[in-house]
Amino acid sequence: MKKILITGGSGLIGLELCKQLIEKKFKVICMDLPEQLEKNKILFRKVKKNKNLKILNGSIFEKSLLNKVISDVDVVFHLAAMLGVKRTEDNKLKCLEVNIKGTENILEACVSGNIKHIIFASSSEVYGEPSHNPINEKTDTQGKTVYGISKLAGEEYVKAYSQIYKKLNYTIVRFFNTYGENQVSQFFLAKIVRNIMSGSDPIIYGDGQQVRSFCHVEDTCRVLIEIVKNKKSYNKIFNIGNSNEKYTLNEVAKIAIKTLKKNNLKIKNLPFTKSDRTVNREIFKRFCDVSLAKKTFNFQPKISIEEGIRRISKNLNFHNDW
Ligand SMILES: NC(=O)c1ccc[n+]([C@@H]2O[C@H](COP(=O)([O-])OP(=O)(O)OC[C@H]3O[C@@H](n4cnc5c(N)ncnc54)[C@H](O)[C@@H]3O)[C@@H](O)[C@H]2O)c1
């Protein structure tokens, strides 16, 4: 069975990916920063005895460690990144360093380790405020934020390395609003569920008419497993998200109030000046077309927003902050 390195393996997507890969009997090295591994030690304790999982304390800036680890794996999932609106806008240079230089480090190690397949986590942010919706992989890219630009640069690096080093195949996955139980509470769904559960009105910045498609991390990772298994994923870009469900933020908040049976609460729409983002940073309408992933891997998201909200509400203890 293939041996797989996941950088950023203790993040929202990394944790679920580790779980699903182990279930499918892959051998997994889950690499992340010590503070992040510490946050998830309770989760890791449950799977510690699984001989197919190795937890590695390390950074994508430790080149000799990377070279050593990668020499022993077949596939690399490069998920490690700096993300989050406020965090990346407040730390622009750090964002560029982690997301671009960090990606270059991984690519260098992939070349020295003769890796055949790297899967790079990109983002719907590369489409900026899209020229049209739903967005397919051919929609123009036009990063609007430092984070979007860092992901575009990462994508270009990945393609360039694969062009020079022919043995290195890539898959670029552009995630659209992925959420789940282990997400930090700065993200929209985690934040409003926490608000509602604590009896506070959910707060939405702007008029709440911003449109999104939200995909539960379990669905996201099911397609990532197919990408590892199937060579049809080589040297392609895929949008990954839930195109079955498209909602305004106000609609999501209403669904959350109803699902969590807190009908006394009311949505509070506040101006962007009261938020952690400026109006210039906001994307107003973004939802995905995932026909390519559907056609190639038979990808079909299964978890409804109601079910996802219920799952978050049962896991309120994790990741209050970065
Ligand atoms: N969640 C989403 O909605 C979403 C959307 C688009 C793209 N993405 C991308 O998917 C990937 C995973 O996202 P996530 O939601 O799991 O985020 P996350 O923040 O939960 O996970 C990222 C992980 O990377 C780790 N990391 C950061 N710097 C590192 C370093 N120097 N060395 C090793 N590890 C480091 C963090 O500790 C964290 O565990 C990221 O690349 C992100 O940009 C996520």
CSV table of N, CA, C and O in Angstrom, one decimal, residues 177 188-189 192 202-214 246-256 267 269 272 277 282-284:
chain,number,residue,atom,x,y,z
A,177,ASN,N,-14.8,26.7,0.6
A,177,ASN,CA,-15.4,26.7,2.0
A,177,ASN,C,-15.7,25.3,2.6
A,177,ASN,O,-16.8,24.8,2.7
A,188,PHE,N,-16.7,31.0,9.3
A,188,PHE,CA,-18.1,31.3,9.4
A,188,PHE,C,-19.0,30.3,10.1
A,188,PHE,O,-19.7,30.6,11.1
A,189,LEU,N,-19.0,29.1,9.6
A,189,LEU,CA,-20.0,28.1,10.2
A,189,LEU,C,-19.6,27.8,11.7
A,189,LEU,O,-20.5,27.7,12.5
A,192,ILE,N,-20.8,30.8,13.8
A,192,ILE,CA,-22.2,31.0,14.1
A,192,ILE,C,-22.8,29.9,14.9
A,192,ILE,O,-23.7,30.1,15.8
A,202,PRO,N,-26.7,35.1,16.1
A,202,PRO,CA,-25.5,35.0,15.1
A,202,PRO,C,-25.3,36.3,14.4
A,202,PRO,O,-26.2,37.0,13.9
A,203,ILE,N,-24.0,36.7,14.3
A,203,ILE,CA,-23.6,37.9,13.7
A,203,ILE,C,-23.1,37.7,12.2
A,203,ILE,O,-22.3,36.8,12.0
A,204,ILE,N,-23.6,38.5,11.3
A,204,ILE,CA,-23.2,38.4,9.9
A,204,ILE,C,-22.8,39.8,9.5
A,204,ILE,O,-23.5,40.7,9.7
A,205,TYR,N,-21.6,39.9,8.9
A,205,TYR,CA,-21.1,41.2,8.5
A,205,TYR,C,-21.6,41.5,7.0
A,205,TYR,O,-21.6,40.6,6.2
A,206,GLY,N,-22.1,42.7,6.8
A,206,GLY,CA,-22.7,43.0,5.5
A,206,GLY,C,-24.2,42.7,5.6
A,206,GLY,O,-24.7,42.4,6.6
A,207,ASP,N,-24.8,42.7,4.4
A,207,ASP,CA,-26.3,42.4,4.3
A,207,ASP,C,-26.6,40.9,4.4
A,207,ASP,O,-27.8,40.5,4.4
A,208,GLY,N,-25.5,40.0,4.4
A,208,GLY,CA,-25.8,38.6,4.5
A,208,GLY,C,-26.2,38.0,3.2
A,208,GLY,O,-26.6,36.8,3.1
A,209,GLN,N,-26.1,38.7,2.1
A,209,GLN,CA,-26.5,38.2,0.8
A,209,GLN,C,-25.3,37.5,0.1
A,209,GLN,O,-25.5,37.1,-1.1
A,210,GLN,N,-24.2,37.5,0.7
A,210,GLN,CA,-23.0,36.8,0.1
A,210,GLN,C,-23.4,35.3,-0.1
A,210,GLN,O,-23.9,34.7,0.8
A,211,VAL,N,-23.0,34.8,-1.3
A,211,VAL,CA,-23.4,33.4,-1.6
A,211,VAL,C,-22.2,32.5,-1.6
A,211,VAL,O,-21.1,32.9,-2.1
A,212,ARG,N,-22.4,31.4,-1.0
A,212,ARG,CA,-21.3,30.4,-0.9
A,212,ARG,C,-21.9,28.9,-1.0
A,212,ARG,O,-23.0,28.7,-0.8
A,213,SER,N,-20.9,28.0,-1.3
A,213,SER,CA,-21.3,26.6,-1.2
A,213,SER,C,-20.4,26.0,-0.1
A,213,SER,O,-19.1,26.2,-0.2
A,214,PHE,N,-20.9,25.4,0.9
A,214,PHE,CA,-20.2,24.8,2.0
A,214,PHE,C,-20.1,23.3,1.9
A,214,PHE,O,-21.1,22.6,1.6
A,246,LYS,N,-26.3,25.7,-2.3
A,246,LYS,CA,-25.8,27.0,-2.5
A,246,LYS,C,-26.7,27.9,-1.7
A,246,LYS,O,-27.9,27.9,-1.8
A,247,TYR,N,-26.0,28.7,-0.7
A,247,TYR,CA,-26.8,29.5,0.2
A,247,TYR,C,-26.3,30.9,0.4
A,247,TYR,O,-25.0,31.1,0.3
A,248,THR,N,-27.1,31.8,0.7
A,248,THR,CA,-26.6,33.1,1.2
A,248,THR,C,-26.2,32.9,2.7
A,248,THR,O,-26.7,32.0,3.3
A,249,LEU,N,-25.4,33.8,3.2
A,249,LEU,CA,-25.0,33.6,4.6
A,249,LEU,C,-26.2,33.8,5.5
A,249,LEU,O,-26.3,33.1,6.6
A,250,ASN,N,-27.1,34.7,5.2
A,250,ASN,CA,-28.4,34.8,6.0
A,250,ASN,C,-29.1,33.5,6.0
A,250,ASN,O,-29.6,33.0,7.1
A,251,GLU,N,-29.2,32.8,4.9
A,251,GLU,CA,-29.9,31.5,4.8
A,251,GLU,C,-29.2,30.5,5.7
A,251,GLU,O,-29.9,29.7,6.4
A,252,VAL,N,-27.9,30.4,5.6
A,252,VAL,CA,-27.2,29.5,6.5
A,252,VAL,C,-27.5,29.7,8.0
A,252,VAL,O,-27.7,28.8,8.7
A,253,ALA,N,-27.4,31.0,8.3
A,253,ALA,CA,-27.7,31.3,9.8
A,253,ALA,C,-29.1,30.9,10.1
A,253,ALA,O,-29.3,30.4,11.2
A,254,LYS,N,-30.1,31.1,9.2
A,254,LYS,CA,-31.5,30.7,9.5
A,254,LYS,C,-31.6,29.2,9.7
A,254,LYS,O,-32.2,28.7,10.6
A,255,ILE,N,-30.9,28.5,8.8
A,255,ILE,CA,-30.9,27.0,8.9
A,255,ILE,C,-30.3,26.6,10.2
A,255,ILE,O,-30.8,25.7,10.9
A,256,ALA,N,-29.2,27.3,10.6
A,256,ALA,CA,-28.5,26.9,11.9
A,256,ALA,C,-29.4,27.1,13.1
A,256,ALA,O,-29.5,26.3,14.0
A,267,ILE,N,-30.9,36.9,13.5
A,267,ILE,CA,-29.6,37.3,12.8
A,267,ILE,C,-29.4,38.8,13.0
A,267,ILE,O,-30.2,39.6,12.8
A,269,ASN,N,-27.2,41.7,11.4
A,269,ASN,CA,-26.3,42.1,10.2
A,269,ASN,C,-25.6,43.4,10.6
A,269,ASN,O,-26.2,44.4,10.9
A,272,PHE,N,-19.3,46.1,7.9
A,272,PHE,CA,-18.0,45.5,7.8
A,272,PHE,C,-17.0,46.2,8.7
A,272,PHE,O,-16.0,45.7,9.2
A,277,ARG,N,-12.6,42.2,8.9
A,277,ARG,CA,-12.2,42.3,7.4
A,277,ARG,C,-12.8,43.6,6.9
A,277,ARG,O,-13.8,44.1,7.4
A,282,GLU,N,-13.9,41.3,1.0
A,282,GLU,CA,-15.0,40.3,0.9
A,282,GLU,C,-15.3,39.8,-0.5
A,282,GLU,O,-15.1,40.6,-1.5
A,283,ILE,N,-15.6,38.5,-0.6
A,283,ILE,CA,-16.0,38.0,-1.9
A,283,ILE,C,-17.6,37.9,-1.8
A,283,ILE,O,-18.1,37.3,-0.9
A,284,PHE,N,-18.3,38.5,-2.8
A,284,PHE,CA,-19.7,38.6,-2.6
A,284,PHE,C,-20.5,37.4,-3.2
A,284,PHE,O,-21.5,36.9,-2.6
